[in-house]
mmCIF file of C-alpha atoms in Angstrom:
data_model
loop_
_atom_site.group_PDB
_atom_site.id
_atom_site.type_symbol
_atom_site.label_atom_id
_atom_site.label_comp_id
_atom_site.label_asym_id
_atom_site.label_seq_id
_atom_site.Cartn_x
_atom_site.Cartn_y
_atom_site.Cartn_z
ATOM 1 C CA UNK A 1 0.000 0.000 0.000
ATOM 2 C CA UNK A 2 2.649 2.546 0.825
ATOM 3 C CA UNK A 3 4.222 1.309 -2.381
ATOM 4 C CA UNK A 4 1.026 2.157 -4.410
ATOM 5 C CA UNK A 5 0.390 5.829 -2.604
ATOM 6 C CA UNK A 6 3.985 6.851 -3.622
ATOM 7 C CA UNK A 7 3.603 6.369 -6.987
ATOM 8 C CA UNK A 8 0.367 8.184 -7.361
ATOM 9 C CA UNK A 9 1.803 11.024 -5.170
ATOM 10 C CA UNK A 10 4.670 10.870 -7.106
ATOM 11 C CA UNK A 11 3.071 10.590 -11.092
ATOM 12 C CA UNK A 12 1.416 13.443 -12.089
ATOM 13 C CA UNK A 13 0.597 14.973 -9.666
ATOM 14 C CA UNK A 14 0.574 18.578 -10.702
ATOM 15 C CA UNK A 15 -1.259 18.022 -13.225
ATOM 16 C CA UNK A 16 -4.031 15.886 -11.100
ATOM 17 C CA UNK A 17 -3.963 19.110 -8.572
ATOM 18 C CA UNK A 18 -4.748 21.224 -11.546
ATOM 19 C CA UNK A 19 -7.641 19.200 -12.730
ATOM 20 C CA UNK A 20 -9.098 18.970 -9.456
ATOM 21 C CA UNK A 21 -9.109 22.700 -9.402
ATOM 22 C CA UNK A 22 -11.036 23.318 -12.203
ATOM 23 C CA UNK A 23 -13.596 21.092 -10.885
ATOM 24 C CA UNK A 24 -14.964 20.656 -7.678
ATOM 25 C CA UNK A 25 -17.842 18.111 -8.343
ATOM 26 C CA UNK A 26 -17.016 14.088 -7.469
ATOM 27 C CA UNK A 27 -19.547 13.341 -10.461
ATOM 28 C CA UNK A 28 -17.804 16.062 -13.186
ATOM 29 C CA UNK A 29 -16.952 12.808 -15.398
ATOM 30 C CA UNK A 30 -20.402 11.812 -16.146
ATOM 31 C CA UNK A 31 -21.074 14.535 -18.258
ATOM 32 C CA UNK A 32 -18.703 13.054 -20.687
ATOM 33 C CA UNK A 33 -19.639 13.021 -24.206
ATOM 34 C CA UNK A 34 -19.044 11.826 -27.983
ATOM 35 C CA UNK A 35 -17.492 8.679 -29.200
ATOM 36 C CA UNK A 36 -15.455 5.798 -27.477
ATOM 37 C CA UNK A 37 -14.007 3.057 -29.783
ATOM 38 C CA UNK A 38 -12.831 0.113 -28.322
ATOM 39 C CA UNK A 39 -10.239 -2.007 -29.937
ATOM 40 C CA UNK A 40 -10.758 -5.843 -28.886
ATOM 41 C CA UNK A 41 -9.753 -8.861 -30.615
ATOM 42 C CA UNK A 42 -11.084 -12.481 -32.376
ATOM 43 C CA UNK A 43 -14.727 -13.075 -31.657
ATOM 44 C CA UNK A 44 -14.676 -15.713 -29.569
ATOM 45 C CA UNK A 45 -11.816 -14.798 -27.651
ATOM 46 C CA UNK A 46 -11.105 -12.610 -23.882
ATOM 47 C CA UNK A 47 -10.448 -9.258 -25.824
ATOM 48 C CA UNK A 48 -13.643 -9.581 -27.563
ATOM 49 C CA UNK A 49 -16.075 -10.695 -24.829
ATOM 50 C CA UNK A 50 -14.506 -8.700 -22.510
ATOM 51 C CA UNK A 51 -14.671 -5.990 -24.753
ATOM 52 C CA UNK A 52 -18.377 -5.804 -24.961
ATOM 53 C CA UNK A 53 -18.615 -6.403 -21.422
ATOM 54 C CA UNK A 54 -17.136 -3.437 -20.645
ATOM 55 C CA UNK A 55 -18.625 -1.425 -23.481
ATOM 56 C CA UNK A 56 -22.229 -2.605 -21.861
ATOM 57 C CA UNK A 57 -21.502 -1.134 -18.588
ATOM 58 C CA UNK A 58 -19.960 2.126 -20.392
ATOM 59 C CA UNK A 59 -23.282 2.840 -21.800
ATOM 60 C CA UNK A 60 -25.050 2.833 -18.142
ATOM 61 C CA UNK A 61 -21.835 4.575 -16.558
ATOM 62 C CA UNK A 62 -21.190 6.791 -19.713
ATOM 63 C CA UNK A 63 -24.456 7.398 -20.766
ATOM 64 C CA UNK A 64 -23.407 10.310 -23.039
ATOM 65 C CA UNK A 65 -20.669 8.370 -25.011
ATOM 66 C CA UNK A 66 -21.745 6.923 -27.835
ATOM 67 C CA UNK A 67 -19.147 3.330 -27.113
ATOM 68 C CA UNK A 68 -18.662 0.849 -29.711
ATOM 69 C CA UNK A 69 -16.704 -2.670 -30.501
ATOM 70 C CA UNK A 70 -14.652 -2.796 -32.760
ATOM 71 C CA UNK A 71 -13.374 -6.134 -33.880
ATOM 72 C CA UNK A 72 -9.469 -6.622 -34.669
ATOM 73 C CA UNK A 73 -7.034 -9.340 -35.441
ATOM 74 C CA UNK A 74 -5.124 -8.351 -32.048
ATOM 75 C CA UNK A 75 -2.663 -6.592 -30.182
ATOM 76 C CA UNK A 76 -0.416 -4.697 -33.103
ATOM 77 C CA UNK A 77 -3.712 -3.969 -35.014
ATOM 78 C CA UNK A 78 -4.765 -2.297 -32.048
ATOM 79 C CA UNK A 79 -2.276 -0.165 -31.502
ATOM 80 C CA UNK A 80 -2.296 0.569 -35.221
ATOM 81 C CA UNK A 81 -5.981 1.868 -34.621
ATOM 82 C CA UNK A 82 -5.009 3.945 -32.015
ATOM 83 C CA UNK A 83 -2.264 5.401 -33.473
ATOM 84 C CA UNK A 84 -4.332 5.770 -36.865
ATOM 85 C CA UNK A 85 -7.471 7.337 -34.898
ATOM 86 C CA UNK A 86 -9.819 4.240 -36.037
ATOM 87 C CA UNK A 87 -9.709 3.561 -32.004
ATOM 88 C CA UNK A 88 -9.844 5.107 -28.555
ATOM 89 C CA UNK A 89 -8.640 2.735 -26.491
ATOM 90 C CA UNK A 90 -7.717 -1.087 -27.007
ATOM 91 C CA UNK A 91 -6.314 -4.122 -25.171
ATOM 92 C CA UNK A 92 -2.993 -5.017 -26.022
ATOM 93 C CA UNK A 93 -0.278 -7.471 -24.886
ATOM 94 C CA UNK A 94 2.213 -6.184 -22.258
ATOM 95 C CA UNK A 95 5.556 -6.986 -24.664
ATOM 96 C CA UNK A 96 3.263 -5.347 -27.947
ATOM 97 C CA UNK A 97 3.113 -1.979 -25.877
ATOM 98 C CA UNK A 98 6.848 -2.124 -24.884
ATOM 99 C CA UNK A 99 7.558 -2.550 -28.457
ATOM 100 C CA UNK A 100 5.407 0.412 -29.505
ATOM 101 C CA UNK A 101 6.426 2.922 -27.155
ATOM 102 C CA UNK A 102 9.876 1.619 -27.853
ATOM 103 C CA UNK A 103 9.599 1.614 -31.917
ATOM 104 C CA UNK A 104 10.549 -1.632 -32.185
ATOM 105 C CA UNK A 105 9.218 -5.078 -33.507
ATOM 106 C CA UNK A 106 6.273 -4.266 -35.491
ATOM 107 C CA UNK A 107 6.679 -0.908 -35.597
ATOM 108 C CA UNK A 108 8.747 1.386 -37.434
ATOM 109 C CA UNK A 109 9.262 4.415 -35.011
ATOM 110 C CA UNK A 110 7.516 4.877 -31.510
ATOM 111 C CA UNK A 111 3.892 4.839 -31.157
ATOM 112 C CA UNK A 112 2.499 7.643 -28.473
ATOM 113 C CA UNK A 113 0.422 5.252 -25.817
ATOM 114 C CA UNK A 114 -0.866 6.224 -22.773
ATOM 115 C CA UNK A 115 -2.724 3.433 -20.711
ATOM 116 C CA UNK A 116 -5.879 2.869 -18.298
ATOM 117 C CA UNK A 117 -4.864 -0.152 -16.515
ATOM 118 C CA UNK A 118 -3.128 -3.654 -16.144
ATOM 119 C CA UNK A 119 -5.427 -5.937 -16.501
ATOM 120 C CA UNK A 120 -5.293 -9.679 -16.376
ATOM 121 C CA UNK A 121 -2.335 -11.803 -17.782
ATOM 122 C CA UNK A 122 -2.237 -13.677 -21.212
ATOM 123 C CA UNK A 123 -1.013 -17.238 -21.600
ATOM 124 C CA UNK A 124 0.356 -18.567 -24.825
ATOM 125 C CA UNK A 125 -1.994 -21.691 -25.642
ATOM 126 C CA UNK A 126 -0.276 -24.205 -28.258
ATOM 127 C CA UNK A 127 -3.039 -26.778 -28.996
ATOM 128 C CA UNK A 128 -2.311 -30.056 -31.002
ATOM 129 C CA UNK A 129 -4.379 -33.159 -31.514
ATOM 130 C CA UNK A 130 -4.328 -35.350 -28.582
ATOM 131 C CA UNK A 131 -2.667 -38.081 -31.679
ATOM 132 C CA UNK A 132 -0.364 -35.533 -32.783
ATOM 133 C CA UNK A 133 3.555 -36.252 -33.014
ATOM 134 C CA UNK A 134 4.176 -33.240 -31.682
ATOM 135 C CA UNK A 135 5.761 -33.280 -28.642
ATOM 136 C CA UNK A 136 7.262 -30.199 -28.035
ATOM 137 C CA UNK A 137 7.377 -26.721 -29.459
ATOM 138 C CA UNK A 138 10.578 -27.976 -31.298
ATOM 139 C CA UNK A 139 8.461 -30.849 -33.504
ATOM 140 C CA UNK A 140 6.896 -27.421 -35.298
ATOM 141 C CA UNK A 141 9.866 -27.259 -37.409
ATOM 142 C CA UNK A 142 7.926 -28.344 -40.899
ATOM 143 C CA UNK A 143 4.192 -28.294 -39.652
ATOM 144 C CA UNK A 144 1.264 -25.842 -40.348
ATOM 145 C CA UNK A 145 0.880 -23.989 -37.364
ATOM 146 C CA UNK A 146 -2.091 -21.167 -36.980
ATOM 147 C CA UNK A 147 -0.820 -18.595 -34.683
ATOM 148 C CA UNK A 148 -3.308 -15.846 -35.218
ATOM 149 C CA UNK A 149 -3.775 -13.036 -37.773
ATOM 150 C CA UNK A 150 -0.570 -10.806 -38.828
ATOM 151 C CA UNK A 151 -1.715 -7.933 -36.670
ATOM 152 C CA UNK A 152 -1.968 -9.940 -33.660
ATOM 153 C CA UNK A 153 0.401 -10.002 -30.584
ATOM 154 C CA UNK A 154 -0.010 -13.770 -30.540
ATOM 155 C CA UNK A 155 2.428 -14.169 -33.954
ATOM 156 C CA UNK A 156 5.074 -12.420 -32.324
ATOM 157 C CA UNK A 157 4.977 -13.613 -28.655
ATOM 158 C CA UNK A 158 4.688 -17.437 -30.529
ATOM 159 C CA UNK A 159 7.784 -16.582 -32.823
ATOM 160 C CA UNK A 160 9.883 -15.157 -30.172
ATOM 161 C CA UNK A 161 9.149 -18.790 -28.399
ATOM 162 C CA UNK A 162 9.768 -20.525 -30.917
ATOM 163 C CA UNK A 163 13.323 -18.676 -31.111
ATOM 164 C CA UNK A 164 14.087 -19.314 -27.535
ATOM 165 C CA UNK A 165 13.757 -22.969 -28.595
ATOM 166 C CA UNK A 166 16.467 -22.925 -31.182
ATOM 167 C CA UNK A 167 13.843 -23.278 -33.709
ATOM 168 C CA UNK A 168 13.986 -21.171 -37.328
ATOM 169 C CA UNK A 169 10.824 -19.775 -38.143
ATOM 170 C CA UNK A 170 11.528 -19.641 -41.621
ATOM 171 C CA UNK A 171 10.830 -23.491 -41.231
ATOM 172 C CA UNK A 172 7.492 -23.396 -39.882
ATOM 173 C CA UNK A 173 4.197 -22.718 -41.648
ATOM 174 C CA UNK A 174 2.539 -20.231 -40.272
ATOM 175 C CA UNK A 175 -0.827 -20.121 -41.671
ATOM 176 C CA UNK A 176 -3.352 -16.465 -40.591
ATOM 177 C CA UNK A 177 -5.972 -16.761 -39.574
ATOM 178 C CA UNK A 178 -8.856 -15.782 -37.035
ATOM 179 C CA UNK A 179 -9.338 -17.971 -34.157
ATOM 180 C CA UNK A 180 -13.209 -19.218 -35.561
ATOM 181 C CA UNK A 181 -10.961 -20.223 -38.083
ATOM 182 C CA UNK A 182 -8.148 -21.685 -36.644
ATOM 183 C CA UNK A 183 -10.156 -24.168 -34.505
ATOM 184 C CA UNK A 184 -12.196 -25.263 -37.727
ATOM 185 C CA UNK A 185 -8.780 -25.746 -39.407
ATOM 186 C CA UNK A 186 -7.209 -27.886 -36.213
ATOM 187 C CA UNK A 187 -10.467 -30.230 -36.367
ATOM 188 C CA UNK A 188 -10.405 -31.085 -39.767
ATOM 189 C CA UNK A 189 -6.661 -31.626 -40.369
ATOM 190 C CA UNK A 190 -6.007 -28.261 -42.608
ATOM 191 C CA UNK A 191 -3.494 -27.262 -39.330
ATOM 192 C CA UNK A 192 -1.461 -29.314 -37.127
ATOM 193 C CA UNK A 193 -1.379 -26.858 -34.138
ATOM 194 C CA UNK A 194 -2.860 -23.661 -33.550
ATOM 195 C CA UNK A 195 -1.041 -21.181 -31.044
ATOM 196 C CA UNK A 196 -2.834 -18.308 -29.004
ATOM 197 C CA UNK A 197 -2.295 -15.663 -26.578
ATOM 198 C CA UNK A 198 -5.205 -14.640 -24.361
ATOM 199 C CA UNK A 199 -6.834 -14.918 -21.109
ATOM 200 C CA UNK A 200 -7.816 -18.045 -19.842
ATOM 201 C CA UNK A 201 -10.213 -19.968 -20.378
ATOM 202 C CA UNK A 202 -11.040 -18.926 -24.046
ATOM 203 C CA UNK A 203 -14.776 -19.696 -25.156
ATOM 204 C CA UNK A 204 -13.735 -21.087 -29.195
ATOM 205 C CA UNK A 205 -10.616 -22.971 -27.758
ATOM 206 C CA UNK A 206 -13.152 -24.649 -24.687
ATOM 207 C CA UNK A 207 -15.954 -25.590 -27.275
ATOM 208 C CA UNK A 208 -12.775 -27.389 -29.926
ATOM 209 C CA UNK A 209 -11.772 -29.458 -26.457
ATOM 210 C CA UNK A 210 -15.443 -30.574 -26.502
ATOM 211 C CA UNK A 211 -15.682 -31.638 -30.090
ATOM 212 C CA UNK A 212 -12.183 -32.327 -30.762
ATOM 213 C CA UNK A 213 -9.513 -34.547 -28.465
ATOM 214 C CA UNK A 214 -6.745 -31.835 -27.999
ATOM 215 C CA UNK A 215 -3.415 -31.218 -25.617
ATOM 216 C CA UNK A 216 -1.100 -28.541 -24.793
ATOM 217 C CA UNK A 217 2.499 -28.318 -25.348
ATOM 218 C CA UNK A 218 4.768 -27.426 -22.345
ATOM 219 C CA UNK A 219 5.988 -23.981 -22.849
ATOM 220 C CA UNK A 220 7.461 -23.313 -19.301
ATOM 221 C CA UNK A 221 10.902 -23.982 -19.994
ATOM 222 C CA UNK A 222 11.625 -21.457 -22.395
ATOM 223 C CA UNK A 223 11.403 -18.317 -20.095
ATOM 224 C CA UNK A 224 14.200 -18.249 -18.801
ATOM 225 C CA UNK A 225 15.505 -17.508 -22.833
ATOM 226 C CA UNK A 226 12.703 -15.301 -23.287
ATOM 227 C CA UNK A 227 13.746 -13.321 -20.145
ATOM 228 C CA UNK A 228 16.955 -13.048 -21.392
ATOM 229 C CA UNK A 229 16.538 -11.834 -24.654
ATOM 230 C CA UNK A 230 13.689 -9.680 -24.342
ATOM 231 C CA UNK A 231 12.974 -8.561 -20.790
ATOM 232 C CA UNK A 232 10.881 -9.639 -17.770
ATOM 233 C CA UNK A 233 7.693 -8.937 -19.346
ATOM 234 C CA UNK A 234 7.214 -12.953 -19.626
ATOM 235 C CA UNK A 235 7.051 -15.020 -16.595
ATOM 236 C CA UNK A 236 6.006 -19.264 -16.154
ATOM 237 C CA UNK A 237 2.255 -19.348 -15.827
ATOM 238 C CA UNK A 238 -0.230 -22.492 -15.371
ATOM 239 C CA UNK A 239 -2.514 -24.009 -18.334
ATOM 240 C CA UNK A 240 -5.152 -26.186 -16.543
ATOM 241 C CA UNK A 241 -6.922 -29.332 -18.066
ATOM 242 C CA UNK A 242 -10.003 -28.700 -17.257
ATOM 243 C CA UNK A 243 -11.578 -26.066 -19.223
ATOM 244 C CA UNK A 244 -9.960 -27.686 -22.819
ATOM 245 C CA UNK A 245 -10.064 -31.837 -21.635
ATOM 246 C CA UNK A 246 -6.759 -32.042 -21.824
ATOM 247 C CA UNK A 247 -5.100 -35.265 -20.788
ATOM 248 C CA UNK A 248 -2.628 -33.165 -18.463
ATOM 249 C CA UNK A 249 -2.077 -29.486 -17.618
ATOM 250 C CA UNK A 250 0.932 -27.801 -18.658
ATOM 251 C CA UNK A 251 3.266 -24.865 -17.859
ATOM 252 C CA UNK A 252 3.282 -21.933 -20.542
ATOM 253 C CA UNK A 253 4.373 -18.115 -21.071
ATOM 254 C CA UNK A 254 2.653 -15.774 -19.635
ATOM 255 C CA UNK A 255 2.365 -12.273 -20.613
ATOM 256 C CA UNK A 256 1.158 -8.525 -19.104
ATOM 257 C CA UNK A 257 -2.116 -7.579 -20.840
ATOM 258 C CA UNK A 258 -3.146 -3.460 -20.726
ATOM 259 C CA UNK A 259 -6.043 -1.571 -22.033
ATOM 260 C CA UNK A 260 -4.247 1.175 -23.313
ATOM 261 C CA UNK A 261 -5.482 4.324 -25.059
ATOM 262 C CA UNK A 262 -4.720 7.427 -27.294
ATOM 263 C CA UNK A 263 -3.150 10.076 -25.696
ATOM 264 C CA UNK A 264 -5.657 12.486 -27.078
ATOM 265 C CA UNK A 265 -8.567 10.489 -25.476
ATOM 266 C CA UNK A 266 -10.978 13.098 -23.095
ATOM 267 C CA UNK A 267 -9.848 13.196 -19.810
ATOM 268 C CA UNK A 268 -13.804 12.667 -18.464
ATOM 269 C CA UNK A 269 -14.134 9.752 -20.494
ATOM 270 C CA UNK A 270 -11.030 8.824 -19.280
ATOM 271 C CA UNK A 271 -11.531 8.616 -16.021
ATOM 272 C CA UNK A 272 -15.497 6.823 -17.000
ATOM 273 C CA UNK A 273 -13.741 3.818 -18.799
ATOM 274 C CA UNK A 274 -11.540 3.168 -15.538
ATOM 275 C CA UNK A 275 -13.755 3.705 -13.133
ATOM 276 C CA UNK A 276 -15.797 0.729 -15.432
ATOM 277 C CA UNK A 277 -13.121 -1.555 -15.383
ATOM 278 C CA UNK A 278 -13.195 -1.658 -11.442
ATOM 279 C CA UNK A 279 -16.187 -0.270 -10.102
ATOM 280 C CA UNK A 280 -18.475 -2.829 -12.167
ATOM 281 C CA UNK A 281 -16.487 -5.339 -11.918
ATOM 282 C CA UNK A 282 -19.873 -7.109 -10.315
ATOM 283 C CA UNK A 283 -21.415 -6.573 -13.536
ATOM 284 C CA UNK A 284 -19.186 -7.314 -15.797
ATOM 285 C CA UNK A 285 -18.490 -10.651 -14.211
ATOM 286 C CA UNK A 286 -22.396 -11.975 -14.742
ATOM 287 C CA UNK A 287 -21.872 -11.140 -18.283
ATOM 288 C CA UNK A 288 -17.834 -12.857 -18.258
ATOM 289 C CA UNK A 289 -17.855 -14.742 -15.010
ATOM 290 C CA UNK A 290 -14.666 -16.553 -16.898
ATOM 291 C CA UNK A 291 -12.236 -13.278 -17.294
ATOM 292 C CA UNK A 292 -10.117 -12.600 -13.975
ATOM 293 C CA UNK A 293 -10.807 -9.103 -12.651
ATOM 294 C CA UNK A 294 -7.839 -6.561 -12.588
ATOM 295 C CA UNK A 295 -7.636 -5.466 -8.900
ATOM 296 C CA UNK A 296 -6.951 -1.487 -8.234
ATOM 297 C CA UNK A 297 -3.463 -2.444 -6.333
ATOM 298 C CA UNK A 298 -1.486 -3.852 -9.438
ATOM 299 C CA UNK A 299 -3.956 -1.683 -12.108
ATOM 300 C CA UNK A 300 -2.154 1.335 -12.062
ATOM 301 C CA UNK A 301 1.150 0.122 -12.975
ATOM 302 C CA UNK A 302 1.090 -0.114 -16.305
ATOM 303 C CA UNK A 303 5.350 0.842 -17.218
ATOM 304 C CA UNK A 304 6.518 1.921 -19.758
ATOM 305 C CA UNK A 305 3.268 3.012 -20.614
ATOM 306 C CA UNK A 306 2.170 5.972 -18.664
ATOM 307 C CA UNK A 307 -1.262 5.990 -17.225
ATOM 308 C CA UNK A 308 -3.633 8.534 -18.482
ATOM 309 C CA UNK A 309 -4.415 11.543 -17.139
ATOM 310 C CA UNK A 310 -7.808 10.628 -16.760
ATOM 311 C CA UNK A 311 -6.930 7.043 -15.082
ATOM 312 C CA UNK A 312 -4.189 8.417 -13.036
ATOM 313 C CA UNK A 313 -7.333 10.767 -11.490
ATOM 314 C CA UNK A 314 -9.231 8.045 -10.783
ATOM 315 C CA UNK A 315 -6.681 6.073 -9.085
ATOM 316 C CA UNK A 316 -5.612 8.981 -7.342
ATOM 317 C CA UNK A 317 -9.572 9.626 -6.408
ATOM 318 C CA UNK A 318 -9.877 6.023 -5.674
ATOM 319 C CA UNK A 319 -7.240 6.193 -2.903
ATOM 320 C CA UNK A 320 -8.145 8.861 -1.186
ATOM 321 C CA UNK A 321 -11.718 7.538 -0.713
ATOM 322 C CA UNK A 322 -9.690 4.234 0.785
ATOM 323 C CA UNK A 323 -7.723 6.760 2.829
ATOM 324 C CA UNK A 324 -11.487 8.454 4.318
#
């Protein structure tokens, strides 16, 4: 706690003093107004669901912002909305951000980000048939392997593994697609693995366990490479067996995942969007009771992406009512 209360003493707060000024009334962010976009993912996926979630409780929270879905391949797509102004805000992996902000990657030159929050984390998923020879992620030397669209964050977090596995990527068949897609392809032969970053469970990837005998590769080992070569962003995280049948649970790569947002976004809607992303998190989890809530104590950090003005206020606001 006295961790958390330094750093929002600490970031921005001149210019949270000077906002406060100009407005005395706890409610002054209801009154915001026009358009919010909101950059999600493949139907069928966390992005996506949790997308509309929250864009359902925007409209009773926000009920002068006129907030919309809008359907992407994945994490670089999203940023490239933001940054082309086809998006307000967006959820996008931790390591995607880094690269953006860093101009690196996918990205020619460094995309201005600001974020709203850390939200859950995002496990690479590497599904093969339960009859498949693949063993490891080193048999996809040679094989047709799905690993999302070209936009998306989960063909570079599954390439980078695939590196810290000595394999050449050059070698491996990536074929793009969207996840509907992707699990049709795995069922019927036209893959022999798919690969994807989200939250987890995720809905498509539960319903191909039930029609289709499937297991997960072990993925754990290669963070320690990952680590090394790219930065801490990636830590070992569980894959359960229960949600996909699998004969076994596994250890994967996990990854940060932020809702992040244009710098020019309104500082009242702003401060809305958080303040839906924790305050209804009741809500949203009748509509998604599989997504993990965000809690407000590891939300706000959100490095190398700087928090909003607007979501730094609310955090801010947010402690002091803790403080009362």
């Amino acid at each position: 706690m006295l961790g958390r209360r330094q750093f929002l003493r600490g970031a921005g707060a001149a210019a949270a003093a000077a906002a406060l000024a100009g407005c005395s009334r706890d409610t002054w962010w209801q009154d915001a107004s026009g358009r919010l976009r909101i950059a999600t993912g493949n139907v069928g996926a966390v992005f996506d669901e949790y997308g509309a979630a929250l864009r359902t409780e925007a409209t009773q929270v926000l009920p002068g912002v006129r907030s919309e879905v809008v359907v992407t391949g994945g994490s670089v797509g999203n940023v490239l909305d933001l940054s082309s102004g086809t998006a307000d805000v967006a959820f996008c992996l931790g390591d995607t951000a880094l690269d953006a902000v860093r101009g690196e990657g996918a990205f020619d030159s460094p995309v201005p980000l600001t974020a709203l929050a850390r939200l859950y984390d995002s496990f690479l998923q590497i599904l093969v048939p339960v009859d498949s020879p693949v063993t490891g992620i080193q048999d996809l030397t040679g094989v047709r392997l799905s690993a999302g669209q070209t936009d998306s964050g989960t063909r570079s977090v599954t390439e980078r593994c695939l590196a810290a596995a000595g394999v050449d990527t050059a070698n491996v068949y990536f074929v793009a697609q969207p996840l509907g897609e992707a699990t049709a392809a795995l069922s019927t032969g036209r893959v022999d693995a798919l690969a994807f970053v989200s939250g987890f469970p995720v809905r498509a990837l539960v319903e191909l366990g039930a029609r289709t005998p499937v297991r997960a590769l072990d993925l754990g080992g290669l963070v320690e490479g990952l680590v090394s070569t790219w930065g801490p962003q990636y830590v070992t995280g569980p894959l359960p067996a229960g949600p996909y049948r699998l004969p076994a649970a596994v250890q994967t790569v996990s990854v940060k995942t932020y809702l992040i947002a244009t710098p020019t976004l309104r500082e009242d809607t702003a401060y809305g969007f958080t303040s839906v992303v924790f305050d209804r998190q009741d809500a949203i989890a009748r509509t998604v009771p599989d997504v993990r809530q965000p809690t407000v104590a590891a939300g706000m950090f959100t490095q190398p992406v700087p928090l909003h003005p607007g979501a730094l206020r609310w955090f801010r606001d947010r402690d002091a009512r803790e403080v009362r």
